[in-house]
Short mmCIF file of C-alpha atoms in Angstrom, two decimals:
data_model
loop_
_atom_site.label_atom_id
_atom_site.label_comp_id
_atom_site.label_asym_id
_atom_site.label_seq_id
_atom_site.Cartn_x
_atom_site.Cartn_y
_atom_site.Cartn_z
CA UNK A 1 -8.57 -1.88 -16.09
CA UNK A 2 -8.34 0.32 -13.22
CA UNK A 3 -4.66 1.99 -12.91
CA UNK A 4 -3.19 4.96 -10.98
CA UNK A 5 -0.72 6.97 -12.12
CA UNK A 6 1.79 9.45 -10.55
CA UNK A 7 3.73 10.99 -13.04
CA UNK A 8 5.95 12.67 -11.05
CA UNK A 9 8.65 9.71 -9.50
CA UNK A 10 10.94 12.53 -7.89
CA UNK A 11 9.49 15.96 -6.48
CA UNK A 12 12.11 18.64 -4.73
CA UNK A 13 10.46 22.42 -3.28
CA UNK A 14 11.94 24.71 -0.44
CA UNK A 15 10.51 24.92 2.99
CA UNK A 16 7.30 27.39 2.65
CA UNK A 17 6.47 26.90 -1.12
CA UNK A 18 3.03 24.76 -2.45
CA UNK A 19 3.20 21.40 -2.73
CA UNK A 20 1.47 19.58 -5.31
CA UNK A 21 1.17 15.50 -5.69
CA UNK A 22 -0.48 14.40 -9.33
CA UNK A 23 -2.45 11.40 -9.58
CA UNK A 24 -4.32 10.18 -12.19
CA UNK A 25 -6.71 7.38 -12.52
CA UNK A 26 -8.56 5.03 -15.05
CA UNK A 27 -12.10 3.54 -13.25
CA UNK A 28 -15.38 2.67 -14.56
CA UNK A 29 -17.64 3.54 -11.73
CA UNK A 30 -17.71 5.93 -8.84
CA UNK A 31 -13.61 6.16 -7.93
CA UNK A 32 -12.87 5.93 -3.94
CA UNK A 33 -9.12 8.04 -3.77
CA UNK A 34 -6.87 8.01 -1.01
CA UNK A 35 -3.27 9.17 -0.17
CA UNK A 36 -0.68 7.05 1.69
CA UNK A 37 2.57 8.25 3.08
CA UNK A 38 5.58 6.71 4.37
CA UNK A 39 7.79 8.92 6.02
CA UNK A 40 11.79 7.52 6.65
CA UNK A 41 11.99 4.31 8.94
CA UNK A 42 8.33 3.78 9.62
CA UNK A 43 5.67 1.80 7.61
CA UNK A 44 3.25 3.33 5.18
CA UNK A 45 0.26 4.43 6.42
CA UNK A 46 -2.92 6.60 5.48
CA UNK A 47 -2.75 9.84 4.96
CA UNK A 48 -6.72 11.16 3.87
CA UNK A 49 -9.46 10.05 1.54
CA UNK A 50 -11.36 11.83 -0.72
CA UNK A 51 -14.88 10.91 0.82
CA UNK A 52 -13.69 12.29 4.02
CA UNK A 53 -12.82 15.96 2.47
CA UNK A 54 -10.54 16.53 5.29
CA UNK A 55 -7.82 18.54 5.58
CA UNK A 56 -4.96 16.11 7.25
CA UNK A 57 -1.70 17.62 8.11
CA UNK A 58 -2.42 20.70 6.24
CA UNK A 59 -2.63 18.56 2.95
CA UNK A 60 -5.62 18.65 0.92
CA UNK A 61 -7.06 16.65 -2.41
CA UNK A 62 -10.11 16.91 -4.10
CA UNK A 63 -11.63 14.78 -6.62
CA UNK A 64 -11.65 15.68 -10.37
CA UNK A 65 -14.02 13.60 -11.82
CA UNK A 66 -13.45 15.02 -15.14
CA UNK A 67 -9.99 14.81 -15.23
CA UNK A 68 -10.01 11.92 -13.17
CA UNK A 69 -7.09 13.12 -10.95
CA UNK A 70 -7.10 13.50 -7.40
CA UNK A 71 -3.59 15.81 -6.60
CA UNK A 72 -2.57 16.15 -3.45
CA UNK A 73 -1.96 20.03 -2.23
CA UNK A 74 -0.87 21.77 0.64
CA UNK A 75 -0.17 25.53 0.07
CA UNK A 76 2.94 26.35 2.65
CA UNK A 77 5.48 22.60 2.78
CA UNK A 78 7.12 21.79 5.99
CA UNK A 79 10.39 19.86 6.34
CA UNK A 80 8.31 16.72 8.16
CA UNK A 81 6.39 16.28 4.78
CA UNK A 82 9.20 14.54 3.25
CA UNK A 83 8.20 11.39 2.26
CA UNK A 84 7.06 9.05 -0.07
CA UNK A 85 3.44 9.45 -1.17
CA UNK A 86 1.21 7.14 -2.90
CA UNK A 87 -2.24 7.88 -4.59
CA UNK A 88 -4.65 4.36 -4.63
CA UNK A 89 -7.99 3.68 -5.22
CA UNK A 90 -10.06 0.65 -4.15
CA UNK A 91 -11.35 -1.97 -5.54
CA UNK A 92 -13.77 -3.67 -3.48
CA UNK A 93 -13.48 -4.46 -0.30
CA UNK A 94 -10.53 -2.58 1.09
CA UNK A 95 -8.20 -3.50 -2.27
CA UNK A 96 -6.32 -0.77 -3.16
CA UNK A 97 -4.73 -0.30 -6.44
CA UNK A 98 -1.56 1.87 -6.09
CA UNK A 99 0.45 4.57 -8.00
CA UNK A 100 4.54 3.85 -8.21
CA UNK A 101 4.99 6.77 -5.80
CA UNK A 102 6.25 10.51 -5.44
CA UNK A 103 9.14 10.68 -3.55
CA UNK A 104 8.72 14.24 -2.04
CA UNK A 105 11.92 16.35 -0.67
CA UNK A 106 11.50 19.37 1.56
CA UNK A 107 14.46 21.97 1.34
CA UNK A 108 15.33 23.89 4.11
CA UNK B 1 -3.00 -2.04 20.81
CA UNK B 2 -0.39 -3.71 18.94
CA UNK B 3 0.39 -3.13 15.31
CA UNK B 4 0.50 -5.57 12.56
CA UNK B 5 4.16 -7.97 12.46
CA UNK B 6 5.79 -9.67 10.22
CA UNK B 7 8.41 -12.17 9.71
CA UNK B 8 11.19 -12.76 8.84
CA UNK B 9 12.14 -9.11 8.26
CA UNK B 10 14.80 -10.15 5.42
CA UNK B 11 15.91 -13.40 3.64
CA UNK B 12 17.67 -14.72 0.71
CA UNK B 13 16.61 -17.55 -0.95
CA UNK B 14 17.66 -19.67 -4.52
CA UNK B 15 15.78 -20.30 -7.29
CA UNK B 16 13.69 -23.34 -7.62
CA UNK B 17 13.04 -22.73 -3.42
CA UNK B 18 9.97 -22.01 -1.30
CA UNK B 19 9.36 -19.34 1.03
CA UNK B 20 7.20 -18.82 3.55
CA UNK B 21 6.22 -15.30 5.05
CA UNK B 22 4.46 -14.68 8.29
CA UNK B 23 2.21 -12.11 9.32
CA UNK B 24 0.26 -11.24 12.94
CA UNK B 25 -2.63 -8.61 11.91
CA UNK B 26 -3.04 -6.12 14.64
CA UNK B 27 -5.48 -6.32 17.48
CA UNK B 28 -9.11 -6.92 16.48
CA UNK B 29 -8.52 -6.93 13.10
CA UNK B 30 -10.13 -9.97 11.30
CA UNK B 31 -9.07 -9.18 7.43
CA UNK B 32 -5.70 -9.75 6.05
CA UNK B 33 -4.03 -8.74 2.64
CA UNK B 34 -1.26 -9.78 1.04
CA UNK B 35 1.26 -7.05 -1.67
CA UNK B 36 4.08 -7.33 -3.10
CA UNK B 37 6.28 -4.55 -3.50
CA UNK B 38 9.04 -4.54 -6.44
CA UNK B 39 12.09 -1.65 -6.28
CA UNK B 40 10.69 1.57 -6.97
CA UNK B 41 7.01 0.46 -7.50
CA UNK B 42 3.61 0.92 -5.71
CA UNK B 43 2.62 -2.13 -3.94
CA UNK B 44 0.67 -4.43 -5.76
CA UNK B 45 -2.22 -6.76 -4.40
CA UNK B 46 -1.89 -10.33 -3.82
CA UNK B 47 -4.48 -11.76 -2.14
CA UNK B 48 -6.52 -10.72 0.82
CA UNK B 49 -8.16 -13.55 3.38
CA UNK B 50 -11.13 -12.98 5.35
CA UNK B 51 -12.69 -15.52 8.37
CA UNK B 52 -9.64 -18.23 6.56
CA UNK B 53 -10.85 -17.50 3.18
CA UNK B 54 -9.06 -16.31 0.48
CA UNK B 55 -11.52 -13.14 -0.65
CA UNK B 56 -9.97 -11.59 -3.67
CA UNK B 57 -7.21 -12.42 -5.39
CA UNK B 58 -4.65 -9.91 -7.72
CA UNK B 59 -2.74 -10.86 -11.26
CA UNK B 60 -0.87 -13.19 -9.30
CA UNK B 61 -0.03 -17.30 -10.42
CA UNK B 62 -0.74 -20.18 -8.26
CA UNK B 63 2.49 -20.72 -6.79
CA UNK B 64 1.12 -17.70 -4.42
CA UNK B 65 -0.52 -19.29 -2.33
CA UNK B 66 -1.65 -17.81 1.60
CA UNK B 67 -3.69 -19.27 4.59
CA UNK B 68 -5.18 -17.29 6.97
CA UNK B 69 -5.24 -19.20 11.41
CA UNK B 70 -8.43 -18.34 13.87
CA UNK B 71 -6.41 -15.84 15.08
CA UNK B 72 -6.35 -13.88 12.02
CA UNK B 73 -2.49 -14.70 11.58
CA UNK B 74 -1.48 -15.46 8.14
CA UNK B 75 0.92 -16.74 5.93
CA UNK B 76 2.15 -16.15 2.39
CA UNK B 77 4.11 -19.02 0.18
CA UNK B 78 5.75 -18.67 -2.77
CA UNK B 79 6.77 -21.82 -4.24
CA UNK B 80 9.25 -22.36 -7.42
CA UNK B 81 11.12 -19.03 -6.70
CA UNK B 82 11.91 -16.97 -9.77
CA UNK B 83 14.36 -14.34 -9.77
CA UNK B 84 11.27 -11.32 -9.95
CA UNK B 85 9.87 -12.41 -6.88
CA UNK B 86 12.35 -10.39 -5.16
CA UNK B 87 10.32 -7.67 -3.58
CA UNK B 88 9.47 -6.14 -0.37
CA UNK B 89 6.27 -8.31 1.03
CA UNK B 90 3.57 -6.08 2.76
CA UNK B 91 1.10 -7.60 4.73
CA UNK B 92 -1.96 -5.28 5.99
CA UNK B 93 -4.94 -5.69 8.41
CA UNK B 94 -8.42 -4.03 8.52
CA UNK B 95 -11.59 -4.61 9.61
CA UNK B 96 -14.38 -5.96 7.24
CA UNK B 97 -17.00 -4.33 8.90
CA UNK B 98 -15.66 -0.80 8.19
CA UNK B 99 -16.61 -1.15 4.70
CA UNK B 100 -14.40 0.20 1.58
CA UNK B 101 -12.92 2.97 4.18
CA UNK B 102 -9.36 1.97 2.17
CA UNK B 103 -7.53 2.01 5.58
CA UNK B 104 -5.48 -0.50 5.46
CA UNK B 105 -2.97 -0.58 8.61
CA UNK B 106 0.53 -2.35 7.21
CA UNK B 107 3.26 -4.05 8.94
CA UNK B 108 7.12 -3.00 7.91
CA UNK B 109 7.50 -5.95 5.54
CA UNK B 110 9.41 -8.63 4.82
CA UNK B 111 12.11 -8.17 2.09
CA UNK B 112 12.91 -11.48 0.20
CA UNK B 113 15.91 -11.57 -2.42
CA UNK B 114 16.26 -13.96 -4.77
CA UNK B 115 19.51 -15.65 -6.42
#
C-alpha cells in the first residue's frame, strides 16, 4: 500500500540554521513527491514537486529513489517558514496520499 | 479569481445524525475532492468527483456519500454519525486537464464535532 511517513511530528531550529523535513515513502511504481505547507490562519497549499526540481522559497527536495525519501531542505531558515509541512504523493489523478505532518518552529 | 469555499465553517452534531458539507471549487476548476482531516493527522482522501461523477474513491464506508452540481459545486454527506467522524473536512479543486501535477488548491475547511 502506498504510505508516507514523516517521522519527525515536532521540529524547533534558530533563525539562520538548515532546515531539514524527512519523508519517507512506500510505492510500487515511479513515485510523484510533493510538499504542502500551511502557514498560521491560511489554508494549505503547495509548496514544490519533485518533477519540477525547483527551488521554491529557498526550500529544496530531491528524490531518493533508493531510500525512497524525498526531505525537504533549505540551508539558512527564516522566521516566515514556520509552518506545518506535509510530504504526499499521488495516486492517480491528482490523489494525494499524505504524511501526518512536521510542525516546523523558527527561533528568533 | 476566487478561491475554493466551504460551508458551514464549524458544526456540532449527535450521533445517529446526518451532515451535510458544502463546497464551491474555485473559478474554472471542474474536479473536486473530498479529505478528511482527524487531530494531528495528514488529510486523508475521500472521494474526488469529476463532470458529476464520483472518480476515485479512498478507505472510506458508504455512509460517505458526495454529489458533485454543473457548476462544479459539491457536497459531502455523512450519514449515521459516529463519534470518529469528527475531523476537519477539506474540500480541494483542480483541473483534470493538468494531469497528475498534485496541485490541489483547498478551501479552509469545515470542522464537524461529534457528541
Amino acid at each position: 500500500a502506498q504510505r508516507v511517513t514523516q517521522p519527525e511530528k515536532l521540529l524547533s531550529v534558530f533563525k539562520g540554521a538548515p532546515v531539514e523535513l524527512k519523508c519517507n515513502y512506500s510505492y510500487s511504481g515511479s513515485p510523484e513527491l510533493f510538499w504542502y505547507v500551511q502557514y498560521s490562519r491560511q489554508r494549505l497549499q503547495l509548496l514544490l514537486r519533485h518533477i519540477s526540481r525547483e527551488s521554491i522559497k529557498g526550500f529544496t527536495a530531491d528524490l531518493n529513489k533508493g531510500e525512497t525519501s524525498f526531505h525537504l531542505k533549505k540551508p539558512f531558515a527564516q522566521e516566515e517558514d514556520s509552518a506545518m509541512y506535509y510530504c504526499a504523493l499521488i495516486q492517480g489523478a491528482q490523489k494525494l496520499v499524505f504524511g501526518q505532518g512536521t510542525r516546523l518552529t523558527i527561533n528568533p | 479569481e476566487t478561491g475554493v469555499t466551504q460551508s458551514p465553517t464549524h458544526l456540532i452534531k449527535t450521533r445517529g445524525q446526518q451532515v451535510t458539507l458544502r463546497c464551491s471549487s474555485q473559478s474554472g476548476h471542474n474536479t473536486v475532492s473530498w479529505y478528511q482531516q482527524a487531530l494531528g493527522q495528514g488529510p486523508q482522501f475521500i472521494f474526488q468527483y469529476y463532470r458529476e461523477e464520483e472518480n476515485g474513491r479512498g478507505n472510506f464506508p458508504p455512509r460517505f456519500s458526495g454529489l458533485q452540481f454543473p457548476n462544479y459545486s459539491s457536497e459531502l454527506n455523512v450519514n449515521a454519525l459516529e463519534l470518529d467522524d469528527s475531523a476537519l473536512y477539506l474540500c480541494a479543486s483542480s483541473l483534470s486537464t493538468s494531469g497528475n501535477t498534485g496541485e490541489l488548491f483547498f478551501g479552509e475547511g469545515s470542522r464537524l464535532t461529534v457528541l
